[in-house]
Coordinates of C-alpha atoms and ligand atoms in Angstrom, one line a residue:
M1 CA -38.1 8.4 8.5
P2 CA -37.2 7.0 5.1
A3 CA -37.7 3.9 2.9
F4 CA -34.4 2.3 2.8
A5 CA -33.3 -0.7 0.7
V6 CA -30.8 -3.5 1.4
I7 CA -29.9 -5.3 -1.8
G8 CA -27.3 -7.8 -3.0
G9 CA -24.2 -6.3 -4.7
Q10 CA -22.8 -9.5 -6.3
W11 CA -24.3 -12.9 -7.2
G12 CA -26.5 -13.3 -4.1
D13 CA -25.8 -14.8 -0.6
E14 CA -23.8 -11.7 0.4
G15 CA -25.3 -11.7 3.9
K16 CA -28.4 -9.6 3.3
G17 CA -30.3 -11.6 6.0
K18 CA -27.7 -10.6 8.7
I19 CA -27.7 -6.9 7.7
V20 CA -31.5 -6.7 7.5
D21 CA -31.8 -8.3 10.9
L22 CA -29.3 -5.8 12.3
L23 CA -30.9 -2.7 10.7
A24 CA -34.5 -3.8 11.4
E25 CA -34.1 -2.8 15.0
K26 CA -34.8 0.8 13.9
A27 CA -37.5 -0.1 11.4
K28 CA -41.3 -0.2 11.7
F29 CA -41.7 -2.3 8.5
V30 CA -39.5 -4.8 6.7
V31 CA -40.7 -5.6 3.2
R32 CA -39.7 -8.2 0.6
F33 CA -40.4 -6.8 -2.9
S34 CA -38.9 -9.3 -5.4
G35 CA -38.0 -12.9 -6.0
G36 CA -39.5 -15.8 -4.0
N37 CA -38.3 -18.7 -2.0
N38 CA -35.2 -19.0 -4.3
A39 CA -33.8 -16.7 -1.6
G40 CA -32.2 -18.1 1.5
H41 CA -31.3 -15.4 4.1
T42 CA -29.5 -16.6 7.2
V43 CA -30.3 -14.8 10.4
I44 CA -28.4 -15.5 13.6
N45 CA -29.5 -13.7 16.7
Q46 CA -30.3 -14.3 20.4
L47 CA -33.3 -16.5 19.3
G48 CA -31.2 -18.9 17.3
E49 CA -30.2 -19.5 13.6
F50 CA -32.9 -19.2 11.0
K51 CA -33.0 -19.7 7.2
M52 CA -35.5 -17.3 5.8
H53 CA -36.7 -18.0 2.3
L54 CA -39.9 -15.8 2.0
I55 CA -40.6 -14.2 5.3
P56 CA -38.7 -10.9 5.8
S57 CA -35.8 -11.0 8.2
G58 CA -37.4 -8.4 10.4
I59 CA -39.8 -10.9 11.9
F60 CA -37.7 -11.3 15.0
Y61 CA -38.7 -7.9 16.3
P62 CA -42.2 -7.9 17.9
G63 CA -42.7 -4.2 16.9
V64 CA -41.9 -4.7 13.2
T65 CA -44.5 -5.4 10.6
C66 CA -43.3 -7.7 7.9
L67 CA -44.7 -7.6 4.4
M68 CA -44.4 -9.7 1.2
A69 CA -45.3 -7.1 -1.4
N70 CA -46.8 -7.5 -4.9
G71 CA -43.4 -8.1 -6.5
V72 CA -42.8 -11.4 -4.6
V73 CA -44.0 -14.8 -5.9
I74 CA -45.4 -17.0 -3.1
D75 CA -45.2 -20.7 -2.8
P76 CA -48.0 -21.3 -0.3
A77 CA -46.4 -24.6 1.0
A78 CA -43.0 -22.9 1.5
F79 CA -44.6 -19.9 3.2
L80 CA -46.8 -22.0 5.6
E81 CA -43.8 -24.2 6.5
E82 CA -41.7 -21.2 7.3
V83 CA -44.6 -19.8 9.5
E84 CA -44.7 -23.1 11.4
T85 CA -40.9 -23.1 12.0
L86 CA -41.0 -19.6 13.4
K87 CA -44.0 -20.4 15.6
K88 CA -42.2 -23.4 17.0
S89 CA -39.4 -21.1 18.0
G90 CA -41.9 -18.9 19.8
I91 CA -41.8 -16.1 17.2
S92 CA -45.0 -14.3 16.6
V93 CA -46.4 -14.0 13.0
S94 CA -49.2 -11.7 14.0
N95 CA -47.6 -8.8 12.1
L96 CA -46.9 -10.7 8.9
F97 CA -48.8 -10.0 5.7
I98 CA -48.9 -10.9 2.0
S99 CA -50.0 -8.8 -0.9
D100 CA -53.3 -9.7 -2.6
R101 CA -51.5 -8.9 -5.8
A102 CA -48.5 -11.3 -5.3
H103 CA -48.4 -14.2 -7.8
V104 CA -48.6 -17.8 -6.6
I105 CA -46.2 -20.6 -7.4
M106 CA -48.3 -23.5 -8.7
P107 CA -47.2 -27.1 -8.9
Y108 CA -46.7 -26.9 -12.7
H109 CA -44.2 -24.1 -12.2
I110 CA -42.0 -26.3 -10.1
L111 CA -42.4 -29.2 -12.5
L112 CA -41.6 -27.0 -15.5
D113 CA -38.5 -25.5 -13.7
G114 CA -37.1 -29.0 -13.5
L115 CA -38.1 -30.0 -17.1
E116 CA -36.8 -26.8 -18.6
E117 CA -33.5 -27.2 -16.7
K118 CA -33.1 -30.8 -17.9
S119 CA -33.8 -29.8 -21.5
R120 CA -31.1 -27.1 -21.3
G121 CA -28.5 -29.9 -20.8
K122 CA -25.0 -28.5 -20.4
G123 CA -26.4 -25.0 -20.7
A124 CA -28.5 -25.4 -17.6
I125 CA -28.8 -22.2 -15.6
G126 CA -28.6 -24.1 -12.3
T127 CA -31.8 -22.7 -10.9
T128 CA -33.0 -23.4 -7.4
L129 CA -35.8 -25.5 -8.9
K130 CA -38.4 -23.7 -6.9
G131 CA -40.6 -22.7 -9.9
I132 CA -39.5 -19.1 -9.7
G133 CA -38.7 -18.6 -13.4
P134 CA -41.9 -20.2 -14.7
A135 CA -44.0 -18.3 -12.2
F136 CA -42.6 -14.9 -13.4
V137 CA -43.0 -16.0 -17.0
D138 CA -46.7 -16.6 -16.3
K139 CA -47.0 -13.2 -14.6
I140 CA -45.6 -11.5 -17.8
A141 CA -47.7 -13.8 -20.1
R142 CA -50.8 -12.8 -18.1
M143 CA -51.4 -16.4 -17.2
G144 CA -50.5 -16.1 -13.5
I145 CA -52.7 -16.9 -10.5
R146 CA -52.5 -14.3 -7.8
I147 CA -53.2 -14.5 -4.1
C148 CA -56.5 -12.6 -4.7
D149 CA -57.5 -15.2 -7.3
L150 CA -57.0 -18.0 -4.8
L151 CA -59.4 -16.4 -2.4
D152 CA -62.2 -16.3 -4.8
K153 CA -62.9 -20.0 -5.1
E154 CA -65.3 -20.0 -8.0
N155 CA -63.2 -17.8 -10.2
F156 CA -60.1 -19.6 -9.1
R157 CA -61.5 -22.9 -10.5
K158 CA -62.4 -21.3 -13.8
R159 CA -59.0 -19.6 -14.2
L160 CA -57.1 -22.8 -13.1
S161 CA -58.9 -25.0 -15.5
T162 CA -57.9 -22.8 -18.5
V163 CA -54.3 -22.3 -17.4
L164 CA -53.9 -26.0 -16.4
E165 CA -55.1 -27.2 -19.7
Y166 CA -52.4 -25.2 -21.4
K167 CA -49.7 -26.2 -18.9
N168 CA -50.7 -29.9 -19.2
N169 CA -50.3 -29.6 -23.0
V170 CA -46.8 -28.3 -22.6
M171 CA -45.8 -30.8 -20.0
V172 CA -47.2 -33.8 -21.8
K173 CA -46.7 -32.9 -25.5
L174 CA -43.4 -31.0 -25.2
Y175 CA -41.7 -32.9 -22.4
G176 CA -43.5 -36.3 -22.3
A177 CA -44.3 -35.7 -18.6
A178 CA -47.5 -36.7 -16.7
P179 CA -50.4 -34.2 -16.6
L180 CA -51.7 -32.7 -13.4
A181 CA -55.3 -33.4 -12.3
L182 CA -57.4 -30.3 -12.0
D183 CA -59.4 -31.4 -9.0
E184 CA -56.3 -32.3 -7.0
V185 CA -54.6 -29.0 -7.7
Y186 CA -57.8 -27.1 -7.0
E187 CA -58.5 -28.8 -3.7
K188 CA -55.0 -28.5 -2.5
Y189 CA -54.8 -24.8 -3.3
C190 CA -58.3 -24.1 -1.8
K191 CA -56.9 -25.5 1.5
Y192 CA -53.9 -23.2 1.1
A193 CA -56.2 -20.3 0.4
N194 CA -58.0 -20.8 3.7
Q195 CA -54.7 -20.9 5.5
L196 CA -53.3 -17.8 3.7
A197 CA -56.5 -15.7 4.0
P198 CA -55.7 -14.2 7.4
F199 CA -52.3 -12.9 6.1
V200 CA -53.7 -11.2 3.0
R201 CA -53.7 -7.4 2.8
E202 CA -53.3 -4.5 0.3
T203 CA -49.7 -4.2 1.2
D204 CA -49.1 -1.2 -1.1
V205 CA -51.7 0.8 0.9
I206 CA -49.9 -0.2 4.2
I207 CA -46.5 0.9 2.8
R208 CA -47.8 4.3 1.5
E209 CA -49.5 5.0 4.8
A210 CA -46.4 4.1 6.7
L211 CA -44.3 6.5 4.6
K212 CA -46.9 9.2 5.0
K213 CA -46.6 8.9 8.8
G214 CA -42.8 9.1 8.5
E215 CA -42.1 5.5 9.7
M216 CA -39.0 3.7 8.7
V217 CA -39.6 1.1 6.0
L218 CA -36.7 -1.3 5.4
L219 CA -36.8 -3.0 2.0
E220 CA -35.2 -6.5 1.9
G221 CA -33.8 -7.4 -1.5
A222 CA -33.2 -10.9 -2.7
Q223 CA -30.5 -12.3 -5.0
G224 CA -27.8 -9.9 -6.3
S225 CA -27.0 -7.4 -9.0
M226 CA -25.3 -9.9 -11.3
L227 CA -28.4 -12.1 -11.2
D228 CA -30.6 -9.2 -12.4
L229 CA -32.7 -10.0 -15.4
D230 CA -31.5 -6.9 -17.3
F231 CA -28.0 -6.2 -16.0
G232 CA -26.8 -9.6 -14.8
T233 CA -25.0 -12.4 -16.6
Y234 CA -28.0 -13.1 -18.9
P235 CA -29.2 -15.8 -19.4
Y236 CA -27.6 -17.1 -16.2
V237 CA -29.8 -14.9 -14.1
T238 CA -33.0 -15.0 -12.1
S239 CA -36.3 -14.0 -13.6
T240 CA -36.7 -10.6 -11.9
A241 CA -35.0 -7.2 -11.5
I242 CA -33.2 -7.2 -8.2
G243 CA -32.7 -3.5 -7.4
G244 CA -33.1 -0.2 -9.2
A245 CA -36.6 0.3 -10.5
S246 CA -37.9 -3.0 -9.2
L247 CA -37.9 -1.5 -5.7
S248 CA -40.8 0.8 -6.4
M249 CA -42.5 -1.5 -8.9
G250 CA -42.5 -4.4 -6.4
L251 CA -44.1 -2.2 -3.7
G252 CA -46.5 0.2 -5.2
I253 CA -44.7 3.4 -4.3
G254 CA -43.0 6.1 -6.4
S255 CA -39.3 5.8 -6.9
K256 CA -38.6 9.2 -5.2
K257 CA -39.9 7.7 -1.9
I258 CA -36.8 5.5 -1.6
D259 CA -34.1 7.5 0.2
G260 CA -31.2 5.1 0.3
V261 CA -30.0 1.9 -1.2
I262 CA -27.3 -0.1 0.6
A263 CA -25.7 -3.0 -1.2
V264 CA -24.2 -5.9 0.7
F265 CA -20.9 -7.2 -0.7
K266 CA -18.8 -10.1 0.6
A267 CA -15.2 -9.3 1.1
Y268 CA -14.6 -11.8 -1.7
T269 CA -17.1 -13.3 -4.3
T270 CA -19.3 -16.4 -4.5
R271 CA -21.8 -17.6 -7.0
V272 CA -24.1 -20.7 -7.2
G273 CA -25.3 -22.1 -10.5
G274 CA -23.8 -21.6 -14.0
G275 CA -22.5 -18.5 -15.8
A276 CA -19.5 -16.3 -16.1
F277 CA -17.4 -15.6 -13.0
P278 CA -14.0 -14.1 -13.9
T279 CA -12.4 -14.1 -10.5
E280 CA -13.4 -17.7 -9.7
L281 CA -10.6 -19.7 -8.0
H282 CA -10.2 -23.3 -9.0
D283 CA -7.2 -23.8 -6.8
E284 CA -6.4 -24.4 -3.1
C285 CA -7.3 -20.8 -2.3
G286 CA -10.9 -21.2 -3.6
H287 CA -11.2 -24.4 -1.6
L288 CA -9.9 -22.7 1.5
I289 CA -12.5 -19.9 1.2
R290 CA -15.3 -22.4 0.7
E291 CA -14.4 -24.6 3.7
R292 CA -13.5 -21.7 6.0
A293 CA -16.7 -19.9 5.2
H294 CA -18.8 -23.0 4.7
E295 CA -19.9 -21.7 1.4
Y296 CA -22.8 -24.0 0.6
G297 CA -26.2 -22.8 -0.6
T298 CA -28.8 -21.8 2.1
T299 CA -31.6 -22.9 -0.2
T300 CA -30.2 -25.8 -2.2
G301 CA -27.1 -26.9 -0.2
R302 CA -25.0 -26.7 -3.4
P303 CA -21.3 -25.8 -3.0
R304 CA -20.8 -22.1 -3.9
R305 CA -18.2 -21.2 -6.4
C306 CA -15.6 -18.9 -4.7
G307 CA -13.2 -16.2 -5.9
W308 CA -11.6 -12.9 -5.2
F309 CA -13.4 -9.6 -4.9
D310 CA -14.4 -8.4 -8.3
G311 CA -14.2 -4.6 -8.4
V312 CA -15.6 -4.4 -11.9
V313 CA -18.8 -6.1 -10.8
A314 CA -18.9 -4.0 -7.6
R315 CA -18.6 -0.7 -9.5
F316 CA -21.2 -1.8 -12.0
S317 CA -23.6 -2.8 -9.2
S318 CA -23.1 0.6 -7.6
E319 CA -23.9 2.4 -10.8
I320 CA -26.9 0.5 -11.9
N321 CA -28.5 0.6 -8.5
G322 CA -27.6 4.1 -7.5
L323 CA -26.1 2.9 -4.3
T324 CA -25.8 5.3 -1.4
S325 CA -23.7 3.0 0.7
A326 CA -22.2 -0.4 1.0
A327 CA -21.9 -3.1 3.7
I328 CA -18.9 -5.5 3.6
T329 CA -19.6 -9.0 5.1
R330 CA -17.5 -12.1 5.8
F331 CA -14.5 -9.9 6.4
D332 CA -13.2 -12.4 9.0
I333 CA -13.0 -15.1 6.3
L334 CA -9.9 -13.3 4.9
D335 CA -8.2 -13.1 8.4
T336 CA -5.7 -15.9 7.6
F337 CA -4.6 -14.9 4.1
P338 CA -1.0 -13.6 3.7
T339 CA -2.0 -11.6 0.6
I340 CA -5.4 -10.8 -0.9
K341 CA -6.2 -10.1 -4.5
V342 CA -8.8 -7.7 -5.9
C343 CA -9.9 -7.5 -9.5
T344 CA -9.7 -4.0 -11.0
A345 CA -10.4 -4.7 -14.7
Y346 CA -10.8 -7.5 -17.2
K347 CA -8.7 -8.4 -20.2
V348 CA -9.6 -10.2 -23.3
G349 CA -6.5 -10.4 -25.5
R350 CA -5.2 -6.8 -25.6
T351 CA -8.6 -5.2 -24.8
T352 CA -9.2 -4.0 -21.3
Y353 CA -12.8 -3.9 -19.9
H354 CA -13.9 -1.7 -17.0
R355 CA -17.5 -2.9 -16.9
P356 CA -19.0 -6.4 -17.4
P357 CA -19.7 -6.9 -21.1
A358 CA -23.4 -7.6 -22.1
S359 CA -22.4 -10.7 -24.1
Q360 CA -22.1 -13.8 -22.0
A361 CA -19.7 -15.4 -24.5
L362 CA -17.4 -12.4 -24.1
F363 CA -17.8 -12.3 -20.3
E364 CA -16.8 -16.0 -20.2
K365 CA -13.5 -15.0 -21.9
C366 CA -12.7 -12.1 -19.5
Q367 CA -9.5 -12.6 -17.5
P368 CA -9.2 -10.7 -14.2
V369 CA -6.5 -8.0 -13.8
Y370 CA -5.5 -8.2 -10.2
E371 CA -4.0 -5.9 -7.6
E372 CA -2.5 -7.8 -4.6
L373 CA -2.8 -6.4 -1.1
P374 CA -1.1 -7.5 2.1
G375 CA -3.3 -9.6 4.4
W376 CA -3.6 -8.7 8.1
Q377 CA -3.3 -12.3 9.4
C378 CA -5.0 -11.9 12.7
P379 CA -8.5 -12.5 13.9
T380 CA -11.1 -9.6 13.4
T381 CA -14.1 -11.4 14.8
D382 CA -14.0 -9.6 18.2
I383 CA -13.2 -6.1 16.8
R384 CA -16.1 -3.6 17.0
S385 CA -14.5 -0.4 15.8
F386 CA -12.9 0.6 12.6
K387 CA -10.0 2.3 14.4
K388 CA -9.1 -1.0 16.0
L389 CA -8.7 -3.0 12.8
P390 CA -5.1 -3.7 11.8
P391 CA -3.7 -1.3 9.2
Q392 CA -3.8 -3.8 6.4
A393 CA -7.5 -4.5 7.1
K394 CA -8.3 -0.8 7.1
A395 CA -6.5 -0.5 3.8
Y396 CA -8.5 -3.4 2.4
V397 CA -11.8 -1.7 3.4
K398 CA -10.6 1.5 1.8
K399 CA -9.6 -0.3 -1.4
L400 CA -13.1 -1.9 -1.6
E401 CA -14.7 1.5 -1.0
E402 CA -12.6 2.9 -3.9
L403 CA -13.6 0.0 -6.2
I404 CA -17.3 0.1 -5.3
G405 CA -17.4 3.9 -5.7
C406 CA -19.6 4.6 -2.6
P407 CA -19.0 4.9 1.1
V408 CA -18.7 1.7 3.2
S409 CA -21.1 2.1 6.2
L410 CA -20.4 -1.2 7.9
V411 CA -18.1 -4.1 8.0
S412 CA -19.3 -7.5 9.3
V413 CA -16.8 -9.7 11.0
G414 CA -19.0 -12.7 11.9
P415 CA -22.5 -14.0 11.4
A416 CA -24.0 -12.8 14.7
R417 CA -25.8 -9.5 15.0
D418 CA -23.2 -7.9 17.2
Q419 CA -20.2 -9.0 15.1
T420 CA -20.4 -5.7 13.2
I421 CA -18.2 -2.6 12.9
M422 CA -20.2 0.6 12.1
V423 CA -17.9 2.6 10.0
R424 CA -20.2 5.6 9.6
P425 CA -23.9 6.3 9.9
I426 CA -25.9 4.8 7.0
P427 CA -26.9 7.7 4.7
Ligands
GDP501 P1 -28.1 -13.8 2.0 O1 -28.8 -14.7 1.1 O2 -27.5 -12.6 1.3 O3 -28.9 -13.4 3.2 O4 -26.9 -14.6 2.5 P2 -26.9 -16.2 3.0 O5 -27.6 -16.3 4.3 O6 -27.4 -17.1 1.9 O7 -25.3 -16.5 3.1 C1 -24.5 -15.7 3.9 C2 -23.8 -16.6 5.0 O8 -22.8 -15.8 5.6 C3 -24.7 -17.0 6.1 O9 -24.3 -18.3 6.5 C4 -24.4 -16.0 7.2 O10 -24.7 -16.5 8.5 C5 -23.0 -15.8 7.0 N1 -22.5 -14.5 7.4 C6 -23.0 -13.2 7.2 N2 -22.1 -12.3 7.6 C7 -21.0 -12.9 8.0 C8 -19.7 -12.5 8.4 O11 -19.4 -11.3 8.5 N3 -18.8 -13.4 8.7 C9 -19.1 -14.7 8.6 N4 -18.1 -15.6 9.0 N5 -20.3 -15.2 8.2 C10 -21.2 -14.3 7.9
IMO502 P1 -30.4 -14.9 -2.0 O1 -31.5 -13.9 -1.8 C1 -27.7 -16.9 -4.7 C2 -29.5 -18.1 -8.6 C3 -29.6 -19.6 -8.8 C4 -29.4 -19.7 -10.3 C5 -30.1 -18.4 -10.8 C6 -31.5 -18.7 -11.3 O2 -30.3 -15.9 -0.9 O3 -29.1 -14.1 -2.2 P2 -33.8 -19.2 -10.0 O4 -34.2 -20.3 -9.1 O5 -33.9 -17.8 -9.4 O6 -34.5 -19.2 -11.3 O7 -32.2 -19.4 -10.3 O8 -30.1 -17.5 -9.7 N1 -30.1 -17.6 -7.3 C7 -29.4 -17.3 -6.3 N2 -28.1 -17.4 -6.0 N3 -28.6 -16.4 -3.8 C8 -29.9 -16.3 -4.1 O9 -30.8 -15.6 -3.3 C9 -30.4 -16.8 -5.4 N4 -31.6 -16.8 -6.0 C10 -31.4 -17.3 -7.2 O10 -28.6 -20.3 -8.1 O11 -28.0 -19.5 -10.7
MG503 MG1 -28.8 -16.6 0.4

């Protein structure tokens, strides 16, 4: 059985949680490999509704082992809170493990995320303020504290005192903020270390062993292609790669071990935070999508910006991630629309663009070129087979497939596990 990834095809919040929860039934392992608790993955199943920020969405299956691999940044408080929430719902965390190599989100990361955003003024990225960016900056700057460092108390203190002196200088001298006290941070994180210790493993070894045994490993992506550090709407992106090479880097396996990459796309588009969004709707239609779909952030509660499906973004996502298939979610949200638009290209003046430009300034100027399709105007939430979809709905799926440039494997017609139409087997 293969290693198989589920990633976001747009700007995040595409419904990865639902799709991972669905596909995890056949998996032995579900693994987060990037991002941190900036993610918010909603899972609705027979046990209730859950908002997963760090813990993989496979946790609801007793036979599935869930890993947070080396590519994830861990906020211990957020992790422990999530563990408690699951336990209260009677869900076992005995098969849940964290990589000893994962980096830790420290209090100064969260403070700096806020201070940096404030200093950006009107150019603020609109981060989740969870300290993700500053934690990944420290990882690259070789100033990070990893889970293994926390567990070695003596070395942890030495390392923390050096790093904290630097961070306090930045916070006090650059931002005029209050410094953090070494003893307080040290003691708090020593307590976390004791609580985290039973979860810590060499997750890369576990994953390689699983693949050797031929067990199915499902890789749970976070964020979405257009938030990718290299290929997204830079600088309005997150601080990590979200697919492509980050898959194997965030896990400790060779890239040839990944057999399939499925990207999740909403049947329209949303985005939270700042940055270019050519198909954004500022009219009644955008409002209708937001309210019908309750498009408010799972992590921050912010209203999501809503717009039509962007085929330029989708094709780009397919190409940069080497997609083998696509899942379309929130199809039911379009049930009431008399016509539905899809963006097939961008225009700036007389120039036509078929891929998102690298320059953010140029991207901001891109005007969508639309094709308008007839809506189906009837409920799809109870439909379970592609054949039974109204002809206009089938045509819409086919149009998305053509725009994305890879086969659509499933269409989701509601948030629950069973509200899914399997179009074809996932390759
Ligand atoms: P993720 O971050 O990609 O996991 O997505 P989020 O959980 O942040 O946001 C997706 C939202 O869409 C959640 O509220 C899901 O419960 C919901 N959802 C997923 N699939 C469907 C669907 O097909 N129809 C509807 N109506 N809601 C869906
Ligand atoms: P899931 O996994 C949607 C966005 C933030 C902001 C930018 C940078 O639920 O799809 P960060 O805190 O990462 O430094 O913020 O990225 N962002 C997300 N948007 N879904 C997410 O995750 C996101 N994670 C980060 O809104 O624009
Ligand atoms: Mg989300």
